[in-house]
XYZ file of C-alpha atoms in Angstrom:
179
model
C -25.593 -44.000 19.294
C -25.309 -41.098 21.678
C -21.821 -40.515 22.964
C -20.669 -37.697 25.202
C -17.501 -36.750 23.390
C -15.198 -33.717 23.338
C -15.231 -33.695 19.502
C -18.898 -33.788 18.522
C -18.205 -33.269 14.803
C -15.790 -36.190 14.455
C -18.454 -38.585 13.224
C -20.459 -36.089 11.182
C -20.217 -35.832 7.399
C -17.540 -33.559 5.967
C -17.463 -31.897 2.548
C -14.334 -31.306 0.473
C -15.508 -29.517 -2.648
C -18.114 -31.840 -4.188
C -16.824 -34.850 -2.269
C -18.661 -35.847 0.912
C -16.906 -37.984 3.487
C -19.173 -39.966 5.808
C -17.176 -38.697 8.800
C -13.965 -36.861 9.639
C -11.947 -39.958 10.481
C -9.009 -40.214 8.079
C -6.544 -43.059 7.721
C -3.294 -41.233 6.925
C -0.865 -42.435 4.279
C 1.480 -45.002 5.762
C 4.388 -46.074 3.624
C 4.163 -49.853 3.535
C 6.453 -50.486 0.543
C 4.077 -53.049 -0.901
C 2.375 -52.914 -4.249
C -0.901 -51.023 -3.903
C -2.348 -53.096 -6.755
C -1.314 -56.516 -5.412
C -3.836 -58.691 -3.551
C -1.857 -58.008 -0.342
C -1.924 -54.245 -0.950
C -5.644 -54.221 -1.676
C -6.284 -56.334 1.447
C -4.256 -53.834 3.523
C -6.377 -50.872 2.391
C -9.585 -52.898 2.771
C -8.586 -53.492 6.420
C -7.939 -49.768 6.868
C -11.410 -48.928 5.481
C -13.097 -51.623 7.605
C -12.604 -49.515 10.744
C -15.228 -47.023 9.567
C -12.992 -44.195 8.319
C -14.464 -41.574 6.009
C -11.271 -41.345 3.968
C -8.389 -43.763 3.395
C -5.241 -42.171 1.981
C -3.070 -44.525 -0.051
C 0.653 -44.206 0.621
C 3.003 -41.935 -1.329
C 2.765 -43.157 -4.914
C 5.331 -41.894 -7.403
C 3.811 -39.991 -10.316
C 6.338 -41.763 -12.565
C 4.425 -45.049 -12.110
C 1.172 -43.769 -13.614
C 0.423 -44.737 -17.198
C 2.911 -47.594 -17.207
C 2.674 -49.621 -14.000
C -0.488 -48.000 -12.632
C -3.581 -47.787 -14.837
C -7.288 -47.172 -14.216
C -7.901 -50.876 -14.689
C -5.436 -52.113 -12.084
C -6.169 -49.309 -9.568
C -9.919 -49.860 -9.730
C -9.933 -52.964 -7.444
C -8.138 -50.954 -4.743
C -10.666 -48.125 -4.991
C -13.608 -50.558 -5.073
C -12.297 -52.306 -1.945
C -12.457 -49.108 0.122
C -15.719 -47.931 -1.449
C -17.427 -51.225 -0.588
C -16.790 -50.391 3.052
C -18.063 -46.804 2.713
C -14.748 -44.938 2.645
C -13.573 -42.476 0.030
C -10.082 -43.052 -1.340
C -7.227 -40.625 -1.790
C -3.993 -41.519 -3.505
C -1.052 -39.478 -2.314
C 0.855 -38.404 -5.418
C 4.580 -38.291 -4.778
C 6.757 -36.329 -7.235
C 9.940 -38.392 -7.074
C 11.016 -41.966 -7.609
C 11.972 -43.781 -4.424
C 15.695 -44.309 -4.104
C 16.515 -41.447 -6.486
C 18.247 -38.269 -5.277
C 15.962 -35.254 -5.417
C 16.652 -31.588 -4.785
C 13.717 -29.378 -5.805
C 16.025 -26.343 -5.805
C 17.929 -27.692 -8.801
C 14.949 -28.464 -11.068
C 15.110 -26.896 -14.519
C 12.083 -25.293 -16.144
C 11.683 -28.335 -18.417
C 11.875 -30.724 -15.434
C 9.185 -28.708 -13.673
C 6.970 -28.817 -16.776
C 7.520 -32.578 -17.044
C 6.610 -33.013 -13.373
C 3.418 -30.993 -13.842
C 2.488 -33.160 -16.832
C 3.174 -36.304 -14.760
C 0.917 -35.006 -11.974
C -1.811 -34.377 -14.553
C -1.448 -37.886 -15.996
C -1.523 -39.420 -12.514
C -4.620 -37.402 -11.572
C -6.454 -38.444 -14.743
C -5.656 -42.099 -14.087
C -6.816 -41.766 -10.477
C -10.043 -40.142 -11.675
C -10.631 -42.903 -14.217
C -10.086 -45.631 -11.596
C -12.962 -44.513 -9.378
C -15.793 -46.990 -9.042
C -18.178 -44.438 -7.531
C -17.974 -40.908 -9.028
C -17.699 -37.901 -6.769
C -16.258 -39.636 -3.691
C -12.520 -39.298 -4.024
C -9.661 -36.879 -3.604
C -5.994 -36.722 -4.514
C -3.408 -35.761 -1.927
C -0.390 -33.958 -3.352
C 2.631 -34.881 -1.234
C 4.575 -31.848 0.001
C 8.155 -33.051 -0.463
C 10.547 -31.108 1.712
C 7.785 -28.685 2.707
C 7.098 -27.683 -0.890
C 3.489 -27.968 -1.951
C 2.039 -27.981 -5.473
C 0.189 -24.742 -4.672
C 0.869 -22.405 -1.789
C -1.399 -23.301 1.128
C -2.867 -26.294 -0.710
C -3.422 -29.684 0.810
C -6.057 -31.663 -1.065
C -6.923 -31.561 -4.725
C -10.522 -32.492 -5.427
C -11.471 -34.676 -8.360
C -15.180 -34.134 -8.708
C -17.695 -36.625 -10.064
C -18.456 -34.502 -13.104
C -14.989 -34.835 -14.636
C -14.017 -31.251 -13.813
C -10.395 -30.237 -13.727
C -8.490 -30.641 -10.522
C -8.478 -27.675 -8.181
C -6.525 -27.210 -4.980
C -8.469 -26.633 -1.797
C -6.841 -24.386 0.822
C -6.233 -26.158 4.115
C -9.009 -25.105 6.536
C -7.975 -22.941 9.436
C -9.555 -24.396 12.546
C -10.329 -22.256 15.557
C -7.526 -23.262 17.920
C -9.698 -22.528 20.967
C -12.662 -24.653 19.816
C -12.134 -28.393 20.462
C -15.209 -29.282 18.377
C -13.377 -28.367 15.149
């Protein structure tokens, strides 16, 4: 299909580390407050992927849920649902429990270390839930403007089982509408 469009790269493949998205269309995380592992939750993300997006980002998911409520086995159907429609999947890791007060300025060193360990556990479970290696990313939620690494946006989980690394957010040329 030839389309005269102001953003010619929108439907071209995009690379994030070793992950290739089929296009640059991203379904952003939308907090739906439904279980992401329930049939209704999986159906929701399947519908989001059915529009042809290159990446579907699953809503803010508390890192506290990984290893107990969320496992590779029960996340896998969600990931498979988006992969079957050609989209990569990102799960937005959220550092706090919903409904709990949180002030990052009051965290102790031990609480920070615990949070880092919880992020690592969540990332490993996300990696293990992938049905197709090398097609997924993890989105670290920047609570209150604080990011896991200065200037970081997406953490790539590559298909070779490599450790997670943060990718600096690309700086687009503000004057070039094709970016």
